[in-house]
Coordinates of C-alpha atoms in Angstrom, one line a residue:
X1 CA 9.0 -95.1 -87.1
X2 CA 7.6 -96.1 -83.9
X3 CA 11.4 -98.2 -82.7
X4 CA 13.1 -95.0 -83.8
X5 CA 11.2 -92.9 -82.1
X6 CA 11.4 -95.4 -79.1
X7 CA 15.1 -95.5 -79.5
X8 CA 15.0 -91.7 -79.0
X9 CA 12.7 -91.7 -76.0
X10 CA 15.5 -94.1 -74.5
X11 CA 18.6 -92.3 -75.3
X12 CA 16.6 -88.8 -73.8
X13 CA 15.7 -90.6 -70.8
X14 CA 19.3 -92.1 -69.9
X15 CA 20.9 -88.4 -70.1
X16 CA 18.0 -87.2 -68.1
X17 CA 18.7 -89.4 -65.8
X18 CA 22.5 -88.8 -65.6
X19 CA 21.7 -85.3 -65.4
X20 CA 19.5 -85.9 -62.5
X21 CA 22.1 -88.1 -60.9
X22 CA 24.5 -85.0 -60.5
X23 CA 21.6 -82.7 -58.7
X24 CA 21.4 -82.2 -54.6
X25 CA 19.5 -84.9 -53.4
X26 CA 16.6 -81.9 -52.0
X27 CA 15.8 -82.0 -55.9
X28 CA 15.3 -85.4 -56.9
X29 CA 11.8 -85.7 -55.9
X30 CA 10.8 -82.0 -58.4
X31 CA 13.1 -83.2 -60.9
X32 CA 11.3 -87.2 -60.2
X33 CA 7.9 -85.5 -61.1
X34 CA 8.7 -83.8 -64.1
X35 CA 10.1 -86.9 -65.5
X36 CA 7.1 -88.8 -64.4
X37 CA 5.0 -85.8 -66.0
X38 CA 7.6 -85.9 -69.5
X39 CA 7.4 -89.9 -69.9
X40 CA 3.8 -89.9 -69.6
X41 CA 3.4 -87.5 -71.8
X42 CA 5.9 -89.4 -74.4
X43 CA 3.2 -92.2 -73.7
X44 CA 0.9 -90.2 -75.1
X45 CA 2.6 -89.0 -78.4
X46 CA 3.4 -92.8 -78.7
X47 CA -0.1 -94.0 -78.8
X48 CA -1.0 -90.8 -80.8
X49 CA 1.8 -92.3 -83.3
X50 CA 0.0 -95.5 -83.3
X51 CA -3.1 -94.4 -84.6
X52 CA -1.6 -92.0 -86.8
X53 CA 0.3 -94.9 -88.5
X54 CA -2.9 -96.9 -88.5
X55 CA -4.5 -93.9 -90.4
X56 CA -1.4 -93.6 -93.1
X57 CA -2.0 -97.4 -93.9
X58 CA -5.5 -96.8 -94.2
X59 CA -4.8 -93.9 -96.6
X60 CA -2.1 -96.1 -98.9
X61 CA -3.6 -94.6 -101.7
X62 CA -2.6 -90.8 -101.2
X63 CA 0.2 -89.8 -102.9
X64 CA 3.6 -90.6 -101.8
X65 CA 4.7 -86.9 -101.6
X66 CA 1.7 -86.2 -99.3
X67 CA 2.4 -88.6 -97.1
X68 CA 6.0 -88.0 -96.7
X69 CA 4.7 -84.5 -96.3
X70 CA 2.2 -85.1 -93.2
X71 CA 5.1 -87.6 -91.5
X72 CA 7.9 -84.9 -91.8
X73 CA 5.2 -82.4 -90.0
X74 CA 4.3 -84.5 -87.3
X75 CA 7.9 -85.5 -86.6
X76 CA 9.1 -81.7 -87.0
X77 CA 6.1 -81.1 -84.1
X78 CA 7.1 -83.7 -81.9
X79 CA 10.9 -82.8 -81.9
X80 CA 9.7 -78.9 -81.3
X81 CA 7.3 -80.4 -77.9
X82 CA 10.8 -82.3 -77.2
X83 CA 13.0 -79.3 -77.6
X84 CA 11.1 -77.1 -75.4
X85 CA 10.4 -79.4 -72.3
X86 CA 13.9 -80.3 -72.2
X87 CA 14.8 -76.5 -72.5
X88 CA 12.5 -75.6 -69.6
X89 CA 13.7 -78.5 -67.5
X90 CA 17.0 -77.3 -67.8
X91 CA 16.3 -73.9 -66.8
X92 CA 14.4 -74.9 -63.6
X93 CA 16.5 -77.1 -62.1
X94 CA 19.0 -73.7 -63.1
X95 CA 17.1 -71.5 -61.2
X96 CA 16.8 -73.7 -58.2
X97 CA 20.8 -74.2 -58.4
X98 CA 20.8 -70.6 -57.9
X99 CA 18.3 -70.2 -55.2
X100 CA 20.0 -72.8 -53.1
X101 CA 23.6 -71.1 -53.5
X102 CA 22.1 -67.9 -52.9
X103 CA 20.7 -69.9 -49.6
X104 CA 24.1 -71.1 -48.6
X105 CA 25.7 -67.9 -48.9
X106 CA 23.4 -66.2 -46.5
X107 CA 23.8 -68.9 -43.9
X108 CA 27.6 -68.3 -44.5
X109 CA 27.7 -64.6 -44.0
X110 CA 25.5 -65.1 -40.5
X111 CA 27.3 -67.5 -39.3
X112 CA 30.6 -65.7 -40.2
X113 CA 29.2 -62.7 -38.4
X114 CA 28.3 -64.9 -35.6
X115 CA 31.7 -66.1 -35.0
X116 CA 33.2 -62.8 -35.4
X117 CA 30.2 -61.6 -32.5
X118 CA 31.4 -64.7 -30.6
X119 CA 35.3 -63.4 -30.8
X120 CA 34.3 -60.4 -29.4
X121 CA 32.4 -61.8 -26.6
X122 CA 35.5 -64.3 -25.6
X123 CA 38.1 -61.2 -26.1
X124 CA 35.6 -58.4 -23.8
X125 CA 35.3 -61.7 -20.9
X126 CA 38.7 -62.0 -20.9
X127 CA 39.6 -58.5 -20.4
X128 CA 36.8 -58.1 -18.3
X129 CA 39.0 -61.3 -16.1
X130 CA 42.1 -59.4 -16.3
X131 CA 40.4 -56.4 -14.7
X132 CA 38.6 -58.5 -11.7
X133 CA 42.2 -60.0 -11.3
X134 CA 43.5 -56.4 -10.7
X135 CA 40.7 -54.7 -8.4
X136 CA 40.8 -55.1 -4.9
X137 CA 37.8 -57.0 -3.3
X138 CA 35.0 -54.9 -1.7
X139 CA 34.7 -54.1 2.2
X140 CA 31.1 -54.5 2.6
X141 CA 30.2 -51.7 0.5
X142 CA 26.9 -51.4 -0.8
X143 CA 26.6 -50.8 -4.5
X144 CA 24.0 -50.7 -7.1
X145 CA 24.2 -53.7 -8.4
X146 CA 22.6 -52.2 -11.6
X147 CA 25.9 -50.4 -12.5
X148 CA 27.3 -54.2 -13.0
X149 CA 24.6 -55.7 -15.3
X150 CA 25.4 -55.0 -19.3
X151 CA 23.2 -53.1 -21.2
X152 CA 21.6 -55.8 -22.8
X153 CA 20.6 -57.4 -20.0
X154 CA 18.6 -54.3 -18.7
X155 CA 16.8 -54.2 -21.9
X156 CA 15.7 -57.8 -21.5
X157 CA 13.7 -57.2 -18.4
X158 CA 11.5 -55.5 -20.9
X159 CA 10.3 -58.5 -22.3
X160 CA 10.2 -60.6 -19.2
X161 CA 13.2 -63.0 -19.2
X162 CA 11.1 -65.4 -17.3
X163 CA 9.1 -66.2 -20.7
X164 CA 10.3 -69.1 -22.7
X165 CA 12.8 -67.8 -25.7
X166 CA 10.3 -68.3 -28.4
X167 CA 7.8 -66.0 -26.9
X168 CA 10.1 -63.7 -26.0
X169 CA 11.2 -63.4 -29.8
X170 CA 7.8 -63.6 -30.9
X171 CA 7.2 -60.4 -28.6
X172 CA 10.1 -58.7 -29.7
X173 CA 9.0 -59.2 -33.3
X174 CA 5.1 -57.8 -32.7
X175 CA 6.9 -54.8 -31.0
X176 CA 8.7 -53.9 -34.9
X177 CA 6.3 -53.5 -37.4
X178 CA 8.9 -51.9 -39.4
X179 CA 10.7 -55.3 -40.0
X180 CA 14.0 -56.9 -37.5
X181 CA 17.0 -59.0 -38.3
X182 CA 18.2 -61.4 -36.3
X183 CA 21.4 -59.6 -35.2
X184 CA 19.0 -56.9 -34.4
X185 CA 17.8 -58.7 -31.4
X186 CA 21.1 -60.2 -29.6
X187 CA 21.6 -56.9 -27.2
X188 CA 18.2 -56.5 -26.1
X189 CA 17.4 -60.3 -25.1
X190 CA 20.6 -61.1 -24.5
X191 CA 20.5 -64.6 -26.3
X192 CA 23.3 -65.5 -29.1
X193 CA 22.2 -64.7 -32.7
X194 CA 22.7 -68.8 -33.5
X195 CA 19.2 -69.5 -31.2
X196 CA 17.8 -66.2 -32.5
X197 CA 17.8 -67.2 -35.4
X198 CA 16.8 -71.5 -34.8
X199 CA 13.8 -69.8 -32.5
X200 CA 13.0 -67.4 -35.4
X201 CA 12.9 -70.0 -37.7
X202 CA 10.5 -71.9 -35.7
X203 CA 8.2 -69.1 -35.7
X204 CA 8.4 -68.8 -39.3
X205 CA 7.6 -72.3 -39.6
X206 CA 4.6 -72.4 -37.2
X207 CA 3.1 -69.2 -39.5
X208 CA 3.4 -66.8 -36.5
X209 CA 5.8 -64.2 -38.3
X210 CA 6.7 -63.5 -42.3
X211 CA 10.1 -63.0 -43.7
X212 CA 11.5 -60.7 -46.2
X213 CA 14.4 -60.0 -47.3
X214 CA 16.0 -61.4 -44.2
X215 CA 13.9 -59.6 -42.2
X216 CA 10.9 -61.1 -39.8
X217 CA 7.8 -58.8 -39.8
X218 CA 5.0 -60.0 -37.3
X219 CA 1.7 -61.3 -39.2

C-alpha cells in the first residue's frame, strides 16, 4: 500500500513539476510554496498510513470484509484531499495567468496611446518648423512673450516647475480627490505620459498615493 501510494506521490509530483516548468518565472516562487506546503502535507498522510497499517496488523483478527472496508475509505479520502488541492492549484495559478495578461494589456494600450501622443507631438513641431521657416524675423518689436508659450506650459507654473517631478506629481495628485489618470496630467506639467507614469509608480510604491482602476487618488 505504502510503494503504491509512493509511486503516486511521484508520478503527481513530476507533472506538477512539468506544469510549473511552463509558468512565467514571477510564479515559481507561489507555485514553489504550494508544492512545499502539498509534499509536506503528503508527508503527513504517509506517516498517517504508517500507523494506520500498524493498527490493521494489530487488528488481524477483524474480518476480512471490514478491513477491506476501512482501507477502501481511507484511500477513497485521501484521493478526494488529492483531487481538490490539485483542483485549486490549477485554478490559482489560472487566475494569476489572467491577472498578469490583463497587466500586459494595460501597459499595451498606454504605451500605444503614448506613441500615438508622441506622433502628434513630432507632426505639430514639424509644422510648427515649416511655419518659422516662412515668417519673417522680427525688427525689435516687443511682444508678449506669453502669446508663445503653449498652454500647458502656463498651467505648469501652477505647480512650481522648479520642484523636482515627483513632487510636482505628488501635488498634482493631492489637488484631485476625485481620482487622475496619467494622461490626465501631460498638458498641465508638461512632462511625457512615459515619466508620468514611472514617477507615479514610484509614488505608489513609496505608499504616498492609492490606485484604482487606473486611477491615483491621494492617501
Amino acid at each position: 500500500m505504502l510503494t503504491d501510494f509512493n509511486q503516486k506521490r511521484k508520478t503527481m509530483a513530476k507533472d506538477l513539476k512539468e506544469e510549473m516548468a511552463r509558468e512565467k518565472q514571477g510564479r515559481k516562487k507561489a507555485v514553489g510554496q504550494m508544492l512545499k506546503d502539498f509534499s509536506h502535507e503528503h508527508r503527513r498522510m504517509a506517516e498517517e498510513l504508517e500507523e494506520n497499517n500498524k493498527k490493521l496488523q494489530e487488528t488481524l483478527s477483524q474480518g476480512e470484509k471490514d478491513r477491506l472496508e476501512d482501507y477502501s475509505k481511507m484511500m477513497d479520502g485521501i484521493q478526494r484531499f488529492v483531487d481538490t488541492e490539485l483542483k485549486n492549484m490549477k485554478e490559482q495559478l489560472r487566475k494569476d495567468e489572467e491577472k498578469r495578461k490583463e497587466e500586459v494589456h494595460h501597459l499595451l494600450d498606454e504605451l500605444q496611446d503614448d506613441r500615438k501622443k508622441m506622433a502628434q507631438y513630432w507632426k505639430s513641431i514639424g509644422t510648427l518648423k515649416k511655419e518659422i521657416k516662412k515668417e519673417k524675423p522680427p525688427r525689435f518689436e516687443a511682444k508678449d512673450e506669453t502669446e508663445a508659450v503653449p498652454e500647458f506650459q502656463k498651467e505648469e507654473g501652477e505647480f512650481e516647475p522648479e520642484k523636482p517631478l515627483a513632487e510636482r506629481v505628488l501635488d498634482y495628485i493631492n489637488t484631485h480627490p476625485e481620482g487622475v489618470k496619467v494622461s490626465d496630467m501631460e498638458n498641465p506639467l508638461g512632462v511625457i505620459r512615459i515619466r508620468l507614469g514611472k514617477v507615479a509608480k514610484e509614488l505608489l510604491e513609496d505608499g504616498k498615493v492609492k490606485k484604482e482602476s487606473g486611477q491615483y487618488f491621494p492617501l
